[in-house]
Amino acid sequence: PAQFDRTTGGVRSFTTHSGTNSFHGSAYDILRNTDLDANTYFNDLGLNTCTTSDCRATFAVPKDIKNDYGITLGGPVIIPGLYNGKDKTFFFFGWEQLQWPRSSTVTSSVPTAAERGGDFSTILTTTPIGTNPCTGATVYAGQIFDPRSTTTSASGTPCRTAAFPNNMIPTTLLSAVAQNALSYLPQPNLPGLQNNFSFRENFPTNNTTYTIRIDQNLGTYDKIFASYDTRENTLLTGGSPALPSPIDPNTWVQDFITHYGRFGWDHTFSPSVLNHVNLGFSRFNSNNATPAALEGVDWPAKIGLANVNGPAFPQFNINSGFPSLGQQRADDTISNVGEVSDTLTWAKGRHTLSMGGDYRWMQLNNRTQDSNSGYYNFSNVETAAGPGVLANQGGFSFASFLL
């Protein structure tokens, strides 16, 4: 139909209840509870190794309590002693809320206390992986080189001449910014160098919506209505948290708020001719920000990054099998839409004709601060036997981050 010419996809049609001459209402609750859930396969495996209450709490059945409840009420508008709206004025109200306080357990790898202090002796092996063209010395897997010793061999190959003794970086060379960022990273709580950290965290979803509608009969030929709908959906999205705030690399808070206002007027010219006027306004606000970005802290300045400012924690991609520290997520999108439409419908014999017009005003506002605090990528190249052709010989990404 011509009234849907603006879209090549699906068309959504919303219908709200109207009140009647009788009062009707309902109340409901859809319940889901942790006590009714089974544990995950890997949590059960973890429980088999537990000897302490803290360990058993870490691998317990993930919290899963879900409540979806609401009420509805509709009928005539009656104000005792002042107004009786039977056959004339009707109302309908609906309210619903979803509460879903989920939780999860994520196992990942984090640096050991020794590695945070620059001690990488545990990753140094006796496996030869090449020869340093500058010194002629054998390069071993896991060997860490001092980037300050970068030079060029006689044949023109960039290389580094100084490996850190015992694969240990002197504490005087460790970056203050890196140490400040690491102060938010928990120590391992499981043994080993890999999969040595288990993190249990909640990521709730809360959704509240309500609708109110008023209908008025103005006579035999005219009816008007007005309605207002709103919804606020707040959740921690992006997956399961792997690290605590402000450094979790996975999740952010999405606060999605919508407002819909409508006014309609139906006028009957004859049993076969009906005119419908509709006025509408819609607004949605989608705010996406990490919990750190919502704290109002200038995180780059707090950890010592010079000449950088932003609401989110800087994102350090340290690789080496470790999760990133921080996430760049701090944006807001606001959309406003106003509409005026008029449709005349004429039923003539076996045919129905519709004609009218539609005017829409649209405004889209974006505020993006996703990259203000910066992305910082590290690899083994900065501490390998050399850049370029020697980039795969030794080095360790986390050691590069520390420097």
mmCIF file of C-alpha atoms in Angstrom:
data_model
loop_
_atom_site.group_PDB
_atom_site.id
_atom_site.type_symbol
_atom_site.label_atom_id
_atom_site.label_comp_id
_atom_site.label_asym_id
_atom_site.label_seq_id
_atom_site.Cartn_x
_atom_site.Cartn_y
_atom_site.Cartn_z
ATOM 1 C CA PRO A 1 0.000 0.000 0.000
ATOM 2 C CA ALA A 2 1.059 3.557 -0.688
ATOM 3 C CA GLN A 3 1.122 4.527 2.997
ATOM 4 C CA PHE A 4 4.031 2.117 3.521
ATOM 5 C CA ASP A 5 6.178 3.358 0.616
ATOM 6 C CA ARG A 6 9.072 4.435 2.870
ATOM 7 C CA THR A 7 10.202 0.913 3.635
ATOM 8 C CA THR A 8 11.387 -2.087 1.653
ATOM 9 C CA GLY A 9 11.316 -4.386 4.689
ATOM 10 C CA GLY A 10 8.814 -5.310 7.340
ATOM 11 C CA VAL A 11 6.198 -2.985 8.801
ATOM 12 C CA ARG A 12 5.449 -3.077 12.516
ATOM 13 C CA SER A 13 1.964 -2.239 13.711
ATOM 14 C CA PHE A 14 1.315 -1.473 17.393
ATOM 15 C CA THR A 15 -2.105 -1.737 18.979
ATOM 16 C CA THR A 16 -2.884 -0.733 22.554
ATOM 17 C CA HIS A 17 -5.860 -1.887 24.578
ATOM 18 C CA SER A 18 -8.749 0.443 25.259
ATOM 19 C CA GLY A 19 -10.898 0.569 28.349
ATOM 20 C CA THR A 20 -14.540 -0.532 28.273
ATOM 21 C CA ASN A 21 -17.670 0.152 30.292
ATOM 22 C CA SER A 22 -16.591 -2.548 32.754
ATOM 23 C CA PHE A 23 -13.492 -2.603 34.908
ATOM 24 C CA HIS A 24 -11.031 -5.345 33.979
ATOM 25 C CA GLY A 25 -7.539 -6.015 35.293
ATOM 26 C CA SER A 26 -4.893 -8.653 35.657
ATOM 27 C CA ALA A 27 -1.716 -9.397 37.615
ATOM 28 C CA TYR A 28 0.970 -11.904 36.701
ATOM 29 C CA ASP A 29 4.475 -13.085 37.536
ATOM 30 C CA ILE A 30 6.761 -15.361 35.529
ATOM 31 C CA LEU A 31 9.369 -16.797 37.908
ATOM 32 C CA ARG A 32 12.698 -18.481 37.278
ATOM 33 C CA ASN A 33 15.039 -19.420 40.141
ATOM 34 C CA THR A 34 18.580 -20.702 40.701
ATOM 35 C CA ASP A 35 17.237 -23.585 42.803
ATOM 36 C CA LEU A 36 15.527 -24.914 39.684
ATOM 37 C CA ASP A 37 18.680 -24.810 37.505
ATOM 38 C CA ALA A 38 21.455 -27.346 36.969
ATOM 39 C CA ASN A 39 25.104 -26.320 37.207
ATOM 40 C CA THR A 40 27.301 -26.008 34.127
ATOM 41 C CA TYR A 41 29.554 -28.872 33.067
ATOM 42 C CA PHE A 42 32.807 -26.982 33.711
ATOM 43 C CA ASN A 43 31.601 -25.637 37.070
ATOM 44 C CA ASP A 44 30.940 -29.214 38.152
ATOM 45 C CA LEU A 45 34.474 -30.114 37.153
ATOM 46 C CA GLY A 46 35.783 -27.215 39.238
ATOM 47 C CA LEU A 47 33.699 -28.242 42.253
ATOM 48 C CA ASN A 48 35.339 -31.656 42.199
ATOM 49 C CA THR A 49 38.689 -29.990 42.960
ATOM 50 C CA CYS A 50 37.437 -27.650 45.704
ATOM 51 C CA THR A 51 38.488 -27.993 49.327
ATOM 52 C CA THR A 52 37.445 -24.537 50.595
ATOM 53 C CA SER A 53 34.179 -22.644 50.838
ATOM 54 C CA ASP A 54 35.565 -19.830 48.648
ATOM 55 C CA CYS A 55 36.352 -22.300 45.900
ATOM 56 C CA ARG A 56 32.904 -23.887 46.138
ATOM 57 C CA ALA A 57 31.304 -20.440 45.938
ATOM 58 C CA THR A 58 33.289 -19.709 42.768
ATOM 59 C CA PHE A 59 32.005 -22.818 41.014
ATOM 60 C CA ALA A 60 28.475 -22.826 42.422
ATOM 61 C CA VAL A 61 25.399 -22.823 40.198
ATOM 62 C CA PRO A 62 25.392 -19.434 38.413
ATOM 63 C CA LYS A 63 22.864 -17.054 39.888
ATOM 64 C CA ASP A 64 19.743 -17.098 37.723
ATOM 65 C CA ILE A 65 16.725 -15.463 39.319
ATOM 66 C CA LYS A 66 14.273 -14.087 36.794
ATOM 67 C CA ASN A 67 11.073 -12.252 37.639
ATOM 68 C CA ASP A 68 8.775 -10.827 34.981
ATOM 69 C CA TYR A 69 5.709 -9.357 36.624
ATOM 70 C CA GLY A 70 3.085 -6.720 35.912
ATOM 71 C CA ILE A 71 -0.460 -5.464 36.189
ATOM 72 C CA THR A 72 -3.131 -4.148 33.816
ATOM 73 C CA LEU A 73 -6.298 -2.212 34.556
ATOM 74 C CA GLY A 74 -8.916 -0.682 32.304
ATOM 75 C CA GLY A 75 -12.453 0.660 32.457
ATOM 76 C CA PRO A 76 -14.547 3.823 32.376
ATOM 77 C CA VAL A 77 -13.240 7.059 33.900
ATOM 78 C CA ILE A 78 -15.368 7.668 36.963
ATOM 79 C CA ILE A 79 -14.779 10.408 39.524
ATOM 80 C CA PRO A 80 -17.432 9.914 42.234
ATOM 81 C CA GLY A 81 -19.657 12.942 42.529
ATOM 82 C CA LEU A 82 -17.908 14.738 39.667
ATOM 83 C CA TYR A 83 -17.847 12.712 36.465
ATOM 84 C CA ASN A 84 -19.251 9.480 35.081
ATOM 85 C CA GLY A 85 -17.462 8.449 31.908
ATOM 86 C CA LYS A 86 -19.528 5.402 31.017
ATOM 87 C CA ASP A 87 -20.144 5.233 27.266
ATOM 88 C CA LYS A 88 -17.878 8.290 26.874
ATOM 89 C CA THR A 89 -14.450 8.213 28.524
ATOM 90 C CA PHE A 90 -12.283 5.151 29.062
ATOM 91 C CA PHE A 91 -8.799 4.435 30.359
ATOM 92 C CA PHE A 92 -6.298 1.621 30.175
ATOM 93 C CA PHE A 93 -3.071 1.227 32.150
ATOM 94 C CA GLY A 94 -0.398 -1.449 31.973
ATOM 95 C CA TRP A 95 2.860 -1.772 33.931
ATOM 96 C CA GLU A 96 5.500 -4.505 33.627
ATOM 97 C CA GLN A 97 8.954 -5.053 35.104
ATOM 98 C CA LEU A 98 11.617 -7.640 34.384
ATOM 99 C CA GLN A 99 14.391 -8.306 36.906
ATOM 100 C CA TRP A 100 17.070 -10.752 35.835
ATOM 101 C CA PRO A 101 20.144 -10.758 38.113
ATOM 102 C CA ARG A 102 22.299 -13.234 36.181
ATOM 103 C CA SER A 103 25.847 -14.247 37.033
ATOM 104 C CA SER A 104 28.642 -16.242 35.435
ATOM 105 C CA THR A 105 32.094 -17.643 36.115
ATOM 106 C CA VAL A 106 34.860 -16.978 33.576
ATOM 107 C CA THR A 107 38.288 -18.604 33.710
ATOM 108 C CA SER A 108 41.195 -16.837 32.013
ATOM 109 C CA SER A 109 44.928 -16.293 32.332
ATOM 110 C CA VAL A 110 46.497 -13.377 34.212
ATOM 111 C CA PRO A 111 50.170 -12.553 34.845
ATOM 112 C CA THR A 112 51.784 -13.971 37.953
ATOM 113 C CA ALA A 113 53.237 -11.742 40.655
ATOM 114 C CA ALA A 114 56.717 -12.505 39.332
ATOM 115 C CA GLU A 115 55.776 -11.525 35.779
ATOM 116 C CA ARG A 116 54.234 -8.259 36.987
ATOM 117 C CA GLY A 117 57.587 -7.480 38.560
ATOM 118 C CA GLY A 118 59.471 -8.172 35.327
ATOM 119 C CA ASP A 119 60.605 -11.736 36.142
ATOM 120 C CA PHE A 120 60.088 -13.911 33.040
ATOM 121 C CA SER A 121 62.535 -16.631 33.969
ATOM 122 C CA THR A 122 59.741 -19.225 33.990
ATOM 123 C CA ILE A 123 58.985 -18.749 30.280
ATOM 124 C CA LEU A 124 62.641 -18.905 29.129
ATOM 125 C CA THR A 125 63.405 -22.238 27.487
ATOM 126 C CA THR A 126 66.510 -23.943 26.144
ATOM 127 C CA THR A 127 64.919 -24.372 22.726
ATOM 128 C CA PRO A 128 66.987 -22.557 20.048
ATOM 129 C CA ILE A 129 64.860 -20.568 17.581
ATOM 130 C CA GLY A 130 67.538 -18.601 15.709
ATOM 131 C CA THR A 131 70.810 -16.746 15.751
ATOM 132 C CA ASN A 132 71.246 -13.056 16.516
ATOM 133 C CA PRO A 133 73.024 -11.533 13.461
ATOM 134 C CA CYS A 134 74.472 -8.730 15.583
ATOM 135 C CA THR A 135 76.137 -10.880 18.245
ATOM 136 C CA GLY A 136 76.120 -14.373 16.758
ATOM 137 C CA ALA A 137 74.476 -15.637 19.948
ATOM 138 C CA THR A 138 71.742 -18.250 19.941
ATOM 139 C CA VAL A 139 68.212 -16.916 20.479
ATOM 140 C CA TYR A 140 66.001 -19.081 22.704
ATOM 141 C CA ALA A 141 62.217 -19.349 22.827
ATOM 142 C CA GLY A 142 60.807 -16.975 25.423
ATOM 143 C CA GLN A 143 63.947 -14.836 25.590
ATOM 144 C CA ILE A 144 63.375 -11.150 26.369
ATOM 145 C CA PHE A 145 65.528 -8.427 24.784
ATOM 146 C CA ASP A 146 66.085 -4.828 25.812
ATOM 147 C CA PRO A 147 64.528 -2.593 23.109
ATOM 148 C CA ARG A 148 67.075 0.107 23.960
ATOM 149 C CA SER A 149 69.792 -2.082 22.439
ATOM 150 C CA THR A 150 68.292 -1.984 18.947
ATOM 151 C CA THR A 151 70.957 -1.609 16.276
ATOM 152 C CA THR A 152 71.797 -2.907 12.800
ATOM 153 C CA SER A 153 74.041 -5.812 11.836
ATOM 154 C CA ALA A 154 76.842 -5.528 9.270
ATOM 155 C CA SER A 155 74.451 -6.935 6.658
ATOM 156 C CA GLY A 156 71.833 -4.276 7.492
ATOM 157 C CA THR A 157 69.474 -6.447 9.550
ATOM 158 C CA PRO A 158 67.844 -4.620 12.512
ATOM 159 C CA CYS A 159 68.539 -6.535 15.714
ATOM 160 C CA ARG A 160 68.970 -6.177 19.468
ATOM 161 C CA THR A 161 72.218 -6.947 21.195
ATOM 162 C CA ALA A 162 71.198 -7.192 24.854
ATOM 163 C CA ALA A 163 69.017 -9.888 26.313
ATOM 164 C CA PHE A 164 67.869 -9.263 29.862
ATOM 165 C CA PRO A 165 69.979 -11.394 32.248
ATOM 166 C CA ASN A 166 68.012 -14.402 33.527
ATOM 167 C CA ASN A 167 65.087 -13.035 31.527
ATOM 168 C CA MET A 168 64.414 -10.475 34.272
ATOM 169 C CA ILE A 169 63.634 -6.831 33.536
ATOM 170 C CA PRO A 170 65.094 -4.467 36.176
ATOM 171 C CA THR A 171 62.324 -2.845 38.184
ATOM 172 C CA THR A 172 63.798 0.576 37.395
ATOM 173 C CA LEU A 173 62.763 0.076 33.764
ATOM 174 C CA LEU A 174 59.144 -0.849 34.449
ATOM 175 C CA SER A 175 56.594 1.677 33.168
ATOM 176 C CA ALA A 176 54.737 3.553 35.892
ATOM 177 C CA VAL A 177 51.643 3.651 33.665
ATOM 178 C CA ALA A 178 51.732 -0.133 33.246
ATOM 179 C CA GLN A 179 52.124 -0.629 37.000
ATOM 180 C CA ASN A 180 49.228 1.730 37.708
ATOM 181 C CA ALA A 181 47.006 -0.144 35.241
ATOM 182 C CA LEU A 182 48.032 -3.498 36.757
ATOM 183 C CA SER A 183 46.994 -2.316 40.211
ATOM 184 C CA TYR A 184 43.394 -2.993 39.133
ATOM 185 C CA LEU A 185 44.168 -6.520 37.888
ATOM 186 C CA PRO A 186 43.661 -9.251 40.517
ATOM 187 C CA GLN A 187 46.360 -11.796 41.296
ATOM 188 C CA PRO A 188 45.900 -15.399 40.114
ATOM 189 C CA ASN A 189 43.577 -17.449 42.302
ATOM 190 C CA LEU A 190 44.312 -20.774 40.586
ATOM 191 C CA PRO A 191 47.662 -22.552 40.117
ATOM 192 C CA GLY A 192 49.795 -22.427 36.980
ATOM 193 C CA LEU A 193 50.677 -19.913 34.285
ATOM 194 C CA GLN A 194 47.552 -20.471 32.174
ATOM 195 C CA ASN A 195 43.870 -20.508 33.145
ATOM 196 C CA ASN A 196 44.986 -19.367 36.574
ATOM 197 C CA PHE A 197 42.204 -16.890 37.334
ATOM 198 C CA SER A 198 38.513 -17.552 37.893
ATOM 199 C CA PHE A 199 36.136 -14.604 38.121
ATOM 200 C CA ARG A 200 32.507 -14.748 39.185
ATOM 201 C CA GLU A 201 30.367 -11.682 38.602
ATOM 202 C CA ASN A 202 26.756 -10.563 38.214
ATOM 203 C CA PHE A 203 25.453 -8.999 35.014
ATOM 204 C CA PRO A 204 21.814 -8.043 35.679
ATOM 205 C CA THR A 205 19.066 -6.975 33.304
ATOM 206 C CA ASN A 206 16.307 -4.632 34.482
ATOM 207 C CA ASN A 207 13.439 -3.661 32.206
ATOM 208 C CA THR A 208 10.494 -1.459 33.199
ATOM 209 C CA THR A 209 7.687 -0.404 30.885
ATOM 210 C CA TYR A 210 4.266 1.132 31.253
ATOM 211 C CA THR A 211 1.434 2.283 29.003
ATOM 212 C CA ILE A 212 -1.485 4.614 29.602
ATOM 213 C CA ARG A 213 -4.300 5.339 27.154
ATOM 214 C CA ILE A 214 -7.405 7.533 27.269
ATOM 215 C CA ASP A 215 -10.322 7.218 24.806
ATOM 216 C CA GLN A 216 -13.108 9.772 24.454
ATOM 217 C CA ASN A 217 -16.337 9.533 22.491
ATOM 218 C CA LEU A 218 -17.285 13.035 21.362
ATOM 219 C CA GLY A 219 -20.556 11.949 19.839
ATOM 220 C CA THR A 220 -21.851 9.618 17.216
ATOM 221 C CA TYR A 221 -19.331 10.618 14.587
ATOM 222 C CA ASP A 222 -16.133 11.519 16.445
ATOM 223 C CA LYS A 223 -13.740 9.611 18.684
ATOM 224 C CA ILE A 224 -10.325 10.670 19.961
ATOM 225 C CA PHE A 225 -7.604 8.914 21.907
ATOM 226 C CA ALA A 226 -4.237 9.702 23.446
ATOM 227 C CA SER A 227 -1.594 7.247 24.621
ATOM 228 C CA TYR A 228 1.859 7.290 26.147
ATOM 229 C CA ASP A 229 4.290 4.370 26.337
ATOM 230 C CA THR A 230 7.739 4.294 27.848
ATOM 231 C CA ARG A 231 10.376 1.655 28.517
ATOM 232 C CA GLU A 232 13.753 1.634 30.216
ATOM 233 C CA ASN A 233 15.971 -1.374 29.634
ATOM 234 C CA THR A 234 19.229 -1.427 31.589
ATOM 235 C CA LEU A 235 21.639 -4.324 31.288
ATOM 236 C CA LEU A 236 25.286 -5.280 31.404
ATOM 237 C CA THR A 237 25.880 -6.524 27.877
ATOM 238 C CA GLY A 238 28.755 -7.736 25.715
ATOM 239 C CA GLY A 239 29.041 -11.222 27.210
ATOM 240 C CA SER A 240 30.271 -12.359 30.601
ATOM 241 C CA PRO A 241 32.618 -10.203 32.692
ATOM 242 C CA ALA A 242 36.155 -11.617 32.692
ATOM 243 C CA LEU A 243 37.751 -9.037 35.010
ATOM 244 C CA PRO A 244 36.459 -6.547 37.589
ATOM 245 C CA SER A 245 35.730 -2.918 36.712
ATOM 246 C CA PRO A 246 37.362 -0.670 35.602
ATOM 247 C CA ILE A 247 39.427 -3.090 33.458
ATOM 248 C CA ASP A 248 36.873 -5.645 32.238
ATOM 249 C CA PRO A 249 37.371 -5.965 28.465
ATOM 250 C CA ASN A 250 34.027 -7.595 27.660
ATOM 251 C CA THR A 251 31.042 -5.807 29.107
ATOM 252 C CA TRP A 252 29.401 -2.417 29.191
ATOM 253 C CA VAL A 253 26.167 -0.930 30.534
ATOM 254 C CA GLN A 254 23.439 -0.310 27.986
ATOM 255 C CA ASP A 255 20.677 2.017 29.163
ATOM 256 C CA PHE A 256 17.948 2.102 26.511
ATOM 257 C CA ILE A 257 15.024 4.474 27.126
ATOM 258 C CA THR A 258 12.070 4.949 24.765
ATOM 259 C CA HIS A 259 9.099 7.319 24.795
ATOM 260 C CA TYR A 260 6.096 7.046 22.472
ATOM 261 C CA GLY A 261 3.256 9.597 22.456
ATOM 262 C CA ARG A 262 0.220 9.281 20.184
ATOM 263 C CA PHE A 263 -2.969 11.223 19.533
ATOM 264 C CA GLY A 264 -5.688 10.053 17.144
ATOM 265 C CA TRP A 265 -8.998 11.413 15.883
ATOM 266 C CA ASP A 266 -11.535 9.342 13.946
ATOM 267 C CA HIS A 267 -14.375 11.128 12.162
ATOM 268 C CA THR A 268 -17.141 9.199 10.430
ATOM 269 C CA PHE A 269 -18.575 11.079 7.473
ATOM 270 C CA SER A 270 -20.901 8.252 6.514
ATOM 271 C CA PRO A 271 -21.143 4.477 7.003
ATOM 272 C CA SER A 272 -18.663 4.104 4.132
ATOM 273 C CA VAL A 273 -16.310 7.059 4.653
ATOM 274 C CA LEU A 274 -13.922 7.343 7.638
ATOM 275 C CA ASN A 275 -11.135 9.841 8.250
ATOM 276 C CA HIS A 276 -8.269 9.142 10.686
ATOM 277 C CA VAL A 277 -5.806 11.788 11.891
ATOM 278 C CA ASN A 278 -2.724 10.713 13.802
ATOM 279 C CA LEU A 279 -0.128 12.802 15.648
ATOM 280 C CA GLY A 280 2.895 11.049 17.053
ATOM 281 C CA PHE A 281 6.217 11.673 18.712
ATOM 282 C CA SER A 282 8.895 9.095 19.463
ATOM 283 C CA ARG A 283 12.183 9.449 21.275
ATOM 284 C CA PHE A 284 14.799 6.858 22.123
ATOM 285 C CA ASN A 285 18.016 7.252 24.019
ATOM 286 C CA SER A 286 20.615 4.491 23.792
ATOM 287 C CA ASN A 287 23.492 5.109 26.166
ATOM 288 C CA ASN A 288 26.366 2.610 26.007
ATOM 289 C CA ALA A 289 29.229 2.983 28.439
ATOM 290 C CA THR A 290 31.498 0.782 30.514
ATOM 291 C CA PRO A 291 30.953 0.901 34.286
ATOM 292 C CA ALA A 292 34.298 2.725 34.468
ATOM 293 C CA ALA A 293 33.074 5.418 32.043
ATOM 294 C CA LEU A 294 30.035 6.026 34.268
ATOM 295 C CA GLU A 295 32.169 6.813 37.317
ATOM 296 C CA GLY A 296 33.100 10.304 36.094
ATOM 297 C CA VAL A 297 36.843 9.639 36.420
ATOM 298 C CA ASP A 298 39.501 10.840 33.981
ATOM 299 C CA TRP A 299 41.103 7.394 33.812
ATOM 300 C CA PRO A 300 44.050 8.210 31.518
ATOM 301 C CA ALA A 301 45.142 10.990 33.863
ATOM 302 C CA LYS A 302 44.605 8.795 36.920
ATOM 303 C CA ILE A 303 46.997 6.083 35.699
ATOM 304 C CA GLY A 304 49.551 8.614 34.469
ATOM 305 C CA LEU A 305 49.045 8.806 30.698
ATOM 306 C CA ALA A 306 50.237 12.230 29.580
ATOM 307 C CA ASN A 307 48.206 14.447 27.223
ATOM 308 C CA VAL A 308 45.290 11.980 27.117
ATOM 309 C CA ASN A 309 41.850 12.506 28.624
ATOM 310 C CA GLY A 310 38.684 10.450 28.430
ATOM 311 C CA PRO A 311 35.860 8.892 30.462
ATOM 312 C CA ALA A 312 36.686 5.239 29.702
ATOM 313 C CA PHE A 313 39.604 3.213 30.998
ATOM 314 C CA PRO A 314 42.342 3.082 28.312
ATOM 315 C CA GLN A 315 42.324 -0.186 26.393
ATOM 316 C CA PHE A 316 45.612 -2.086 26.670
ATOM 317 C CA ASN A 317 45.754 -5.065 24.327
ATOM 318 C CA ILE A 318 48.602 -6.940 25.993
ATOM 319 C CA ASN A 319 48.101 -10.275 24.216
ATOM 320 C CA SER A 320 50.423 -13.083 25.483
ATOM 321 C CA GLY A 321 47.249 -15.101 26.130
ATOM 322 C CA PHE A 322 46.016 -12.527 28.641
ATOM 323 C CA PRO A 323 42.745 -10.591 28.357
ATOM 324 C CA SER A 324 42.909 -6.942 27.382
ATOM 325 C CA LEU A 325 42.758 -4.402 30.165
ATOM 326 C CA GLY A 326 39.928 -1.917 29.797
ATOM 327 C CA GLN A 327 37.507 -1.208 26.993
ATOM 328 C CA GLN A 328 36.703 1.887 24.970
ATOM 329 C CA ARG A 329 32.943 2.271 25.240
ATOM 330 C CA ALA A 330 31.349 5.628 25.990
ATOM 331 C CA ASP A 331 28.702 6.736 23.510
ATOM 332 C CA ASP A 332 25.133 7.964 23.445
ATOM 333 C CA THR A 333 22.577 8.007 20.622
ATOM 334 C CA ILE A 334 19.373 10.049 20.818
ATOM 335 C CA SER A 335 16.694 9.886 18.131
ATOM 336 C CA ASN A 336 13.592 12.104 17.888
ATOM 337 C CA VAL A 337 10.776 11.511 15.385
ATOM 338 C CA GLY A 338 7.599 13.546 14.945
ATOM 339 C CA GLU A 339 4.760 12.536 12.627
ATOM 340 C CA VAL A 340 1.487 13.947 11.325
ATOM 341 C CA SER A 341 -0.652 11.788 9.069
ATOM 342 C CA ASP A 342 -4.173 11.820 7.702
ATOM 343 C CA THR A 343 -5.907 8.910 5.985
ATOM 344 C CA LEU A 344 -9.342 8.971 4.367
ATOM 345 C CA THR A 345 -10.879 5.536 3.760
ATOM 346 C CA TRP A 346 -13.822 5.097 1.410
ATOM 347 C CA ALA A 347 -15.595 1.762 0.984
ATOM 348 C CA LYS A 348 -17.339 1.762 -2.390
ATOM 349 C CA GLY A 349 -19.047 -1.441 -3.416
ATOM 350 C CA ARG A 350 -16.436 -4.182 -3.706
ATOM 351 C CA HIS A 351 -13.559 -1.676 -3.455
ATOM 352 C CA THR A 352 -11.839 0.169 -0.617
ATOM 353 C CA LEU A 353 -9.943 3.345 -1.435
ATOM 354 C CA SER A 354 -7.419 5.004 0.886
ATOM 355 C CA MET A 355 -5.877 8.413 0.371
ATOM 356 C CA GLY A 356 -4.021 10.848 2.564
ATOM 357 C CA GLY A 357 -0.671 12.305 3.496
ATOM 358 C CA ASP A 358 2.185 11.710 5.919
ATOM 359 C CA TYR A 359 4.734 14.215 7.216
ATOM 360 C CA ARG A 360 7.683 13.171 9.375
ATOM 361 C CA TRP A 361 10.431 15.076 11.115
ATOM 362 C CA MET A 362 13.498 13.152 12.199
ATOM 363 C CA GLN A 363 16.553 14.081 14.230
ATOM 364 C CA LEU A 364 19.489 11.841 15.146
ATOM 365 C CA ASN A 365 22.141 12.907 17.649
ATOM 366 C CA ASN A 366 25.320 10.922 18.325
ATOM 367 C CA ARG A 367 27.854 11.579 21.036
ATOM 368 C CA THR A 368 30.875 9.326 20.703
ATOM 369 C CA GLN A 369 33.780 9.200 23.132
ATOM 370 C CA ASP A 370 34.759 5.624 22.349
ATOM 371 C CA SER A 371 38.389 6.321 21.489
ATOM 372 C CA ASN A 372 39.172 9.355 23.654
ATOM 373 C CA SER A 373 41.214 7.373 26.176
ATOM 374 C CA GLY A 374 43.147 5.526 23.484
ATOM 375 C CA TYR A 375 43.929 2.004 22.291
ATOM 376 C CA TYR A 376 47.381 0.641 23.044
ATOM 377 C CA ASN A 377 48.553 -2.537 21.321
ATOM 378 C CA PHE A 378 51.556 -4.601 22.391
ATOM 379 C CA SER A 379 53.223 -7.623 20.843
ATOM 380 C CA ASN A 380 56.357 -9.712 21.229
ATOM 381 C CA VAL A 381 58.059 -7.623 18.515
ATOM 382 C CA GLU A 382 59.083 -4.847 20.919
ATOM 383 C CA THR A 383 61.118 -7.311 23.037
ATOM 384 C CA ALA A 384 62.118 -9.849 20.366
ATOM 385 C CA ALA A 385 65.668 -10.323 19.046
ATOM 386 C CA GLY A 386 64.867 -7.563 16.597
ATOM 387 C CA PRO A 387 62.115 -5.963 14.535
ATOM 388 C CA GLY A 388 61.443 -6.973 10.955
ATOM 389 C CA VAL A 389 62.772 -10.407 9.997
ATOM 390 C CA LEU A 390 63.664 -11.204 13.627
ATOM 391 C CA ALA A 391 60.212 -10.338 14.982
ATOM 392 C CA ASN A 392 59.348 -14.006 15.576
ATOM 393 C CA GLN A 393 62.529 -14.726 17.499
ATOM 394 C CA GLY A 394 61.814 -14.378 21.208
ATOM 395 C CA GLY A 395 60.045 -11.559 22.950
ATOM 396 C CA PHE A 396 56.873 -11.529 25.025
ATOM 397 C CA SER A 397 53.918 -9.154 24.629
ATOM 398 C CA PHE A 398 53.383 -8.643 28.345
ATOM 399 C CA ALA A 399 57.067 -7.757 28.766
ATOM 400 C CA SER A 400 56.623 -5.165 26.018
ATOM 401 C CA PHE A 401 53.670 -3.738 27.950
ATOM 402 C CA LEU A 402 55.703 -3.493 31.154
ATOM 403 C CA LEU A 403 58.354 -1.427 29.383
#
